[in-house]
């Protein structure tokens, strides 16, 4: 047992080591290759000498092209400023752009004129702009000319002489050809000779173009040791580094290949006495999902590396590549296990879905509808009887048992329907299985459940009606009784002072009765939706601020501290009067029922299409009532009904908000009362 355990431990250690070697080698190869490409060292490794390098060819070509442009094209600043370099094609392009602007924006453009006539008007109106565009082109050429001179001046150790026609440019007093040939590297181009030195330059694919426009043109160009020596030293250092990197890439590649081959051979191998491929929980991931993840990892790696290259940050490349390589190799080895196990296709999400879909279709076919089953029974049963004639009693018995079972299910359904018909909405039909009768029984049970809910809602509605009548009677009878009582007292009262007091009380009670009837009328009207709505653009913050100003005295009397979350303008689509009536109801509720000295929070939250207004306060009364019940008419937070409210405020608010295509709701958490209004937002 100890020997087997040691072998298993050695094998596991070898796998882990090979896995680590593989991901480290792969990461090193990628990092070194990116380093070579980033530094441009890939070509340096195969360049024979500096004169065959891309660096030398780039510099020499840049110098040659700059000299040709200065002598042949630009000639001098005076020549550039004269405008001779501006071609008719350049001006035609600019004039066409200006003419398009003239057609679109100029008041001088007349669509009734021909294009030629409009173009003549354009030339007159836009004369200054055309001249300005020409001057801009001249300035661009002048800037390029000075930039070419600046680039040549920045090359230390560069000696040149070029002649094009009568124009000469040089940085040395000695213009002799033989003088330039004394330098370690030179380029000679005139009517008698075109030569480059050293000869290695001719083998350079990017050798400069020595062609001159005129037969008498001359170009002598030389590079001194001051110019060449530091560049040759840098090129040799880069070449040595590039070769070392290539040697390292080759070594890491060989180690990577050896580690991968070993892992592919031993991965999934079980102990000697067991057969098959060893799969773990990681291998339960579907193979096509693994492939998609690998592709995504590669895409993510490319995207991240590109960002780091743009930012010139190279240190994170190695750890990021190492992490992605570790994940990717784990998925690759898991796929290799399934290849060995011959489950590469079967263990895919596509195959699993397809197989389950096929099985589902088969099951549906096997347990099809009544028509399918009748056809199958009509055709299939005689065939089964014919094929099993030797066991005819058994076949008949099985058919009789099946028919009896279905008849029993049918009788159970009939009995259940009869119970429902007689008003027993709590009855449930129990039919097992998943056939037609079972589905029919489930449908009937659903209908019964719906009837039960309808009955419960009707009972609740009747209860609410009774409570409504009771509450209305109570709220109206109280002030009415007081009025009758004080009128009787007033009839027999001789004292004018006491009579005046009775009249004042009668007036208060009558006003209270008027408020109750007005609120009841408004609640009925709002609930019916028979209210004209004039939608407009409303600033919700301003509306609330103005409303709080109107109630300032009452708020101070209640010692309430109002906190508004927003002071910026928030616009909604609403009817200003109806919205204010709804908010006024909420503010009156707060003043009546909020705990004195507490804070009231008014929060306004904006989203893309709606604005949510939330008002929160602490109730002075214990809210032992649900939010749903509190929304009912004539319901109050104080069940004793000792306050002056009608209980219609929340109901009216809900109807007013809904008629404006908004949403209103309340929430209760202990003594915390929260009112929520949601309205459509406008810009």
XYZ file of C-alpha atoms in Angstrom, residues 278-590:
313
model
C -9.831 9.638 -14.275
C -12.248 12.604 -14.403
C -12.746 15.191 -11.670
C -15.330 17.885 -10.949
C -13.519 20.382 -13.213
C -14.019 17.982 -16.135
C -17.801 18.212 -15.673
C -17.752 21.563 -17.489
C -19.009 21.042 -21.037
C -16.289 20.813 -23.681
C -17.805 23.426 -25.997
C -18.083 25.790 -23.019
C -14.380 25.211 -22.346
C -13.549 26.027 -25.959
C -15.606 29.235 -25.786
C -13.863 30.200 -22.529
C -10.456 29.574 -24.118
C -11.360 31.790 -27.073
C -12.616 34.478 -24.688
C -9.389 34.254 -22.664
C -7.361 34.761 -25.846
C -9.488 37.776 -26.838
C -9.194 39.253 -23.340
C -5.437 38.700 -23.398
C -5.067 40.493 -26.743
C -7.239 43.394 -25.546
C -5.362 43.796 -22.249
C -1.916 43.502 -23.860
C -2.869 46.072 -26.495
C -3.909 48.528 -23.777
C -0.621 48.026 -21.930
C 1.367 48.485 -25.146
C -0.445 51.747 -25.872
C 0.291 52.925 -22.334
C 3.913 51.657 -22.593
C 3.457 49.595 -19.420
C 5.199 46.231 -19.800
C 5.652 44.810 -16.284
C 2.084 43.427 -15.871
C 2.339 41.473 -19.159
C 4.152 38.494 -17.608
C 1.751 37.862 -14.654
C -1.339 38.406 -16.819
C -0.049 36.011 -19.472
C 0.904 33.515 -16.747
C -2.618 33.589 -15.257
C -4.404 33.222 -18.600
C -1.964 30.471 -19.685
C -2.647 28.536 -16.467
C -6.423 28.712 -17.014
C -6.162 27.920 -20.702
C -3.880 24.915 -20.172
C -6.267 23.523 -17.540
C -9.125 23.642 -20.069
C -6.965 22.117 -22.833
C -5.881 19.212 -20.609
C -9.501 18.639 -19.546
C -10.511 18.430 -23.222
C -7.627 15.983 -23.767
C -9.085 13.781 -21.025
C -12.431 13.647 -22.806
C -10.696 12.791 -26.083
C -9.087 9.839 -24.312
C -12.441 8.948 -22.731
C -14.167 9.200 -26.157
C -16.653 11.741 -24.774
C -15.436 14.818 -26.652
C -18.757 15.234 -28.514
C -21.107 13.631 -26.011
C -19.922 15.895 -23.208
C -20.902 19.138 -24.935
C -23.725 21.496 -24.117
C -25.007 21.374 -27.692
C -25.133 17.575 -27.658
C -26.800 17.497 -24.222
C -29.486 19.995 -25.249
C -30.069 18.162 -28.529
C -30.321 14.802 -26.788
C -32.741 16.137 -24.156
C -34.808 17.827 -26.838
C -35.017 14.573 -28.772
C -36.012 12.731 -25.605
C -38.611 15.399 -24.833
C -40.150 15.150 -28.299
C -40.177 11.403 -27.940
C -41.917 11.643 -24.568
C -44.501 14.053 -25.978
C -45.139 11.661 -28.802
C -45.395 8.760 -26.394
C -47.753 10.659 -24.098
C -49.542 12.669 -26.766
C -53.041 14.065 -26.756
C -56.292 12.151 -26.801
C -56.417 12.023 -30.581
C -52.886 10.546 -30.743
C -53.693 8.020 -28.027
C -56.998 6.994 -29.617
C -55.272 6.383 -32.936
C -52.457 4.453 -31.233
C -54.931 2.373 -29.220
C -57.137 1.722 -32.249
C -54.205 0.575 -34.374
C -51.826 -0.692 -31.717
C -54.032 -2.757 -29.477
C -55.272 -5.195 -32.166
C -51.664 -5.602 -33.298
C -50.533 -6.334 -29.751
C -53.374 -8.844 -29.328
C -52.482 -10.520 -32.604
C -48.789 -10.700 -31.703
C -49.515 -12.006 -28.198
C -52.349 -14.408 -29.039
C -50.584 -17.087 -27.015
C -51.084 -14.901 -23.860
C -54.496 -13.521 -24.781
C -55.903 -13.570 -21.181
C -52.963 -11.477 -19.922
C -53.433 -8.906 -22.716
C -57.171 -8.640 -22.015
C -56.500 -8.337 -18.281
C -53.952 -5.529 -18.788
C -56.375 -3.663 -21.071
C -59.207 -4.076 -18.529
C -56.975 -2.791 -15.679
C -55.910 0.244 -17.721
C -59.513 0.998 -18.726
C -60.680 0.646 -15.103
C -57.963 3.048 -13.926
C -58.964 5.686 -16.499
C -62.659 5.279 -15.618
C -61.758 5.782 -11.952
C -59.924 9.005 -12.825
C -62.925 10.175 -14.880
C -65.304 9.486 -11.990
C -63.036 11.438 -9.616
C -63.155 14.419 -11.989
C -66.937 14.207 -12.318
C -67.350 14.081 -8.529
C -65.031 17.080 -8.116
C -66.934 19.135 -10.681
C -70.175 18.300 -8.870
C -68.722 19.554 -5.552
C -67.708 22.831 -7.206
C -71.128 23.123 -8.805
C -72.707 22.792 -5.336
C -70.524 25.638 -4.015
C -67.667 23.682 -2.413
C -64.793 25.784 -3.782
C -62.332 24.186 -1.347
C -62.607 20.774 -2.978
C -59.469 19.437 -4.776
C -59.474 16.709 -7.423
C -56.604 14.256 -6.934
C -55.611 12.415 -10.120
C -52.071 11.011 -10.292
C -49.864 10.793 -13.362
C -49.294 13.215 -16.230
C -51.899 12.077 -18.762
C -54.900 13.888 -20.193
C -57.106 13.248 -17.153
C -54.397 14.470 -14.784
C -54.008 17.718 -16.783
C -57.810 18.142 -16.914
C -58.009 17.704 -13.130
C -55.224 20.281 -12.655
C -57.093 22.761 -14.880
C -60.308 22.276 -12.899
C -58.378 22.752 -9.653
C -57.020 26.018 -11.084
C -60.555 27.151 -11.920
C -61.636 26.222 -8.383
C -58.751 28.240 -6.967
C -59.845 31.197 -9.084
C -63.408 30.874 -7.808
C -62.106 30.711 -4.272
C -60.152 33.926 -4.759
C -63.184 35.585 -6.328
C -65.347 34.565 -3.336
C -62.709 35.831 -0.900
C -62.513 39.137 -2.771
C -66.305 39.452 -2.739
C -66.385 38.799 1.016
C -63.664 41.371 1.511
C -65.549 43.850 -0.678
C -68.715 43.359 1.382
C -66.724 43.839 4.576
C -65.210 47.046 3.192
C -68.644 48.297 2.214
C -69.908 47.642 5.744
C -66.913 49.400 7.254
C -67.341 52.279 4.802
C -70.993 52.726 5.770
C -70.121 52.470 9.472
C -67.253 54.983 9.215
C -69.249 57.418 7.065
C -72.180 57.169 9.464
C -69.919 57.750 12.444
C -68.035 60.679 10.913
C -71.202 62.395 9.673
C -73.383 61.591 12.687
C -70.913 63.054 15.218
C -70.982 66.684 13.946
C -74.673 66.344 12.990
C -75.594 65.238 16.521
C -73.653 68.178 17.941
C -75.470 70.593 15.620
C -78.900 69.238 16.649
C -77.983 69.332 20.336
C -76.721 72.924 20.282
C -79.690 74.095 18.196
C -81.994 72.710 20.887
C -79.961 74.475 23.537
C -79.960 77.674 21.512
C -83.747 77.714 21.329
C -84.059 78.005 25.093
C -80.956 80.069 25.804
C -81.555 83.654 26.984
C -77.969 84.613 27.674
C -76.578 86.254 24.496
C -72.964 85.382 25.348
C -73.718 81.683 25.769
C -75.914 81.785 22.654
C -72.969 83.194 20.670
C -70.817 80.311 21.932
C -73.460 77.822 20.806
C -73.607 79.460 17.372
C -69.815 79.281 17.041
C -69.869 75.568 17.935
C -72.684 74.954 15.441
C -70.643 76.791 12.786
C -67.563 74.644 13.518
C -69.542 71.420 13.339
C -71.283 72.505 10.134
C -67.929 73.357 8.560
C -66.672 69.949 9.670
C -69.730 68.337 8.069
C -69.119 70.355 4.874
C -65.483 69.177 4.724
C -66.595 65.566 5.132
C -69.153 65.806 2.336
C -66.727 67.691 0.057
C -64.010 65.070 0.642
C -66.483 62.260 0.000
C -67.601 63.929 -3.237
C -64.010 64.514 -4.344
C -63.032 60.922 -3.504
C -65.961 59.560 -5.513
C -65.187 61.854 -8.440
C -61.465 60.997 -8.399
C -62.119 57.255 -8.139
C -64.442 57.410 -11.155
C -61.727 59.147 -13.214
C -64.217 61.836 -14.261
C -61.730 64.674 -13.765
C -60.341 66.842 -16.606
C -56.539 66.567 -16.726
C -54.410 69.364 -18.201
C -50.921 67.929 -18.630
C -48.053 70.402 -18.508
C -44.342 70.596 -17.685
C -44.111 70.931 -13.889
C -41.022 71.621 -11.749
C -41.628 69.183 -8.884
C -39.021 70.743 -6.552
C -40.519 74.224 -6.927
C -44.033 72.871 -6.371
C -43.011 71.173 -3.118
C -41.024 74.214 -1.933
C -43.985 76.534 -2.534
C -46.312 74.115 -0.786
C -44.073 73.922 2.273
C -44.090 77.726 2.341
C -47.891 77.759 2.524
C -47.856 75.304 5.439
C -44.934 76.946 7.246
C -47.031 78.096 10.212
C -48.587 74.660 10.720
C -45.210 72.954 10.316
C -43.654 75.228 12.948
C -46.605 74.631 15.237
C -45.999 70.878 14.953
C -42.207 71.412 15.453
C -41.484 69.299 12.377
C -38.050 69.454 10.672
C -38.480 69.081 6.864
C -35.446 67.690 4.949
C -35.484 67.904 1.113
C -32.856 65.857 -0.732
C -32.727 67.934 -3.929
C -32.763 71.640 -4.767
C -32.212 71.324 -8.516
C -35.081 71.533 -10.958
C -36.803 68.253 -11.799
C -39.499 68.395 -14.478
C -42.405 65.957 -14.757
C -45.515 65.606 -16.926
C -48.554 66.307 -14.737
C -51.561 68.511 -14.046
C -50.308 71.201 -11.660
C -53.568 71.607 -9.759
C -54.266 67.897 -9.349
C -50.657 67.143 -8.389
C -50.667 69.914 -5.793
C -53.979 68.606 -4.380
C -52.378 65.158 -3.977
C -49.209 66.534 -2.350
C -51.328 68.845 -0.179
C -53.202 65.810 1.164
C -49.910 64.138 2.057
C -48.565 67.283 3.779
C -51.827 67.684 5.751
C -51.568 64.033 6.804
C -48.024 64.633 8.012
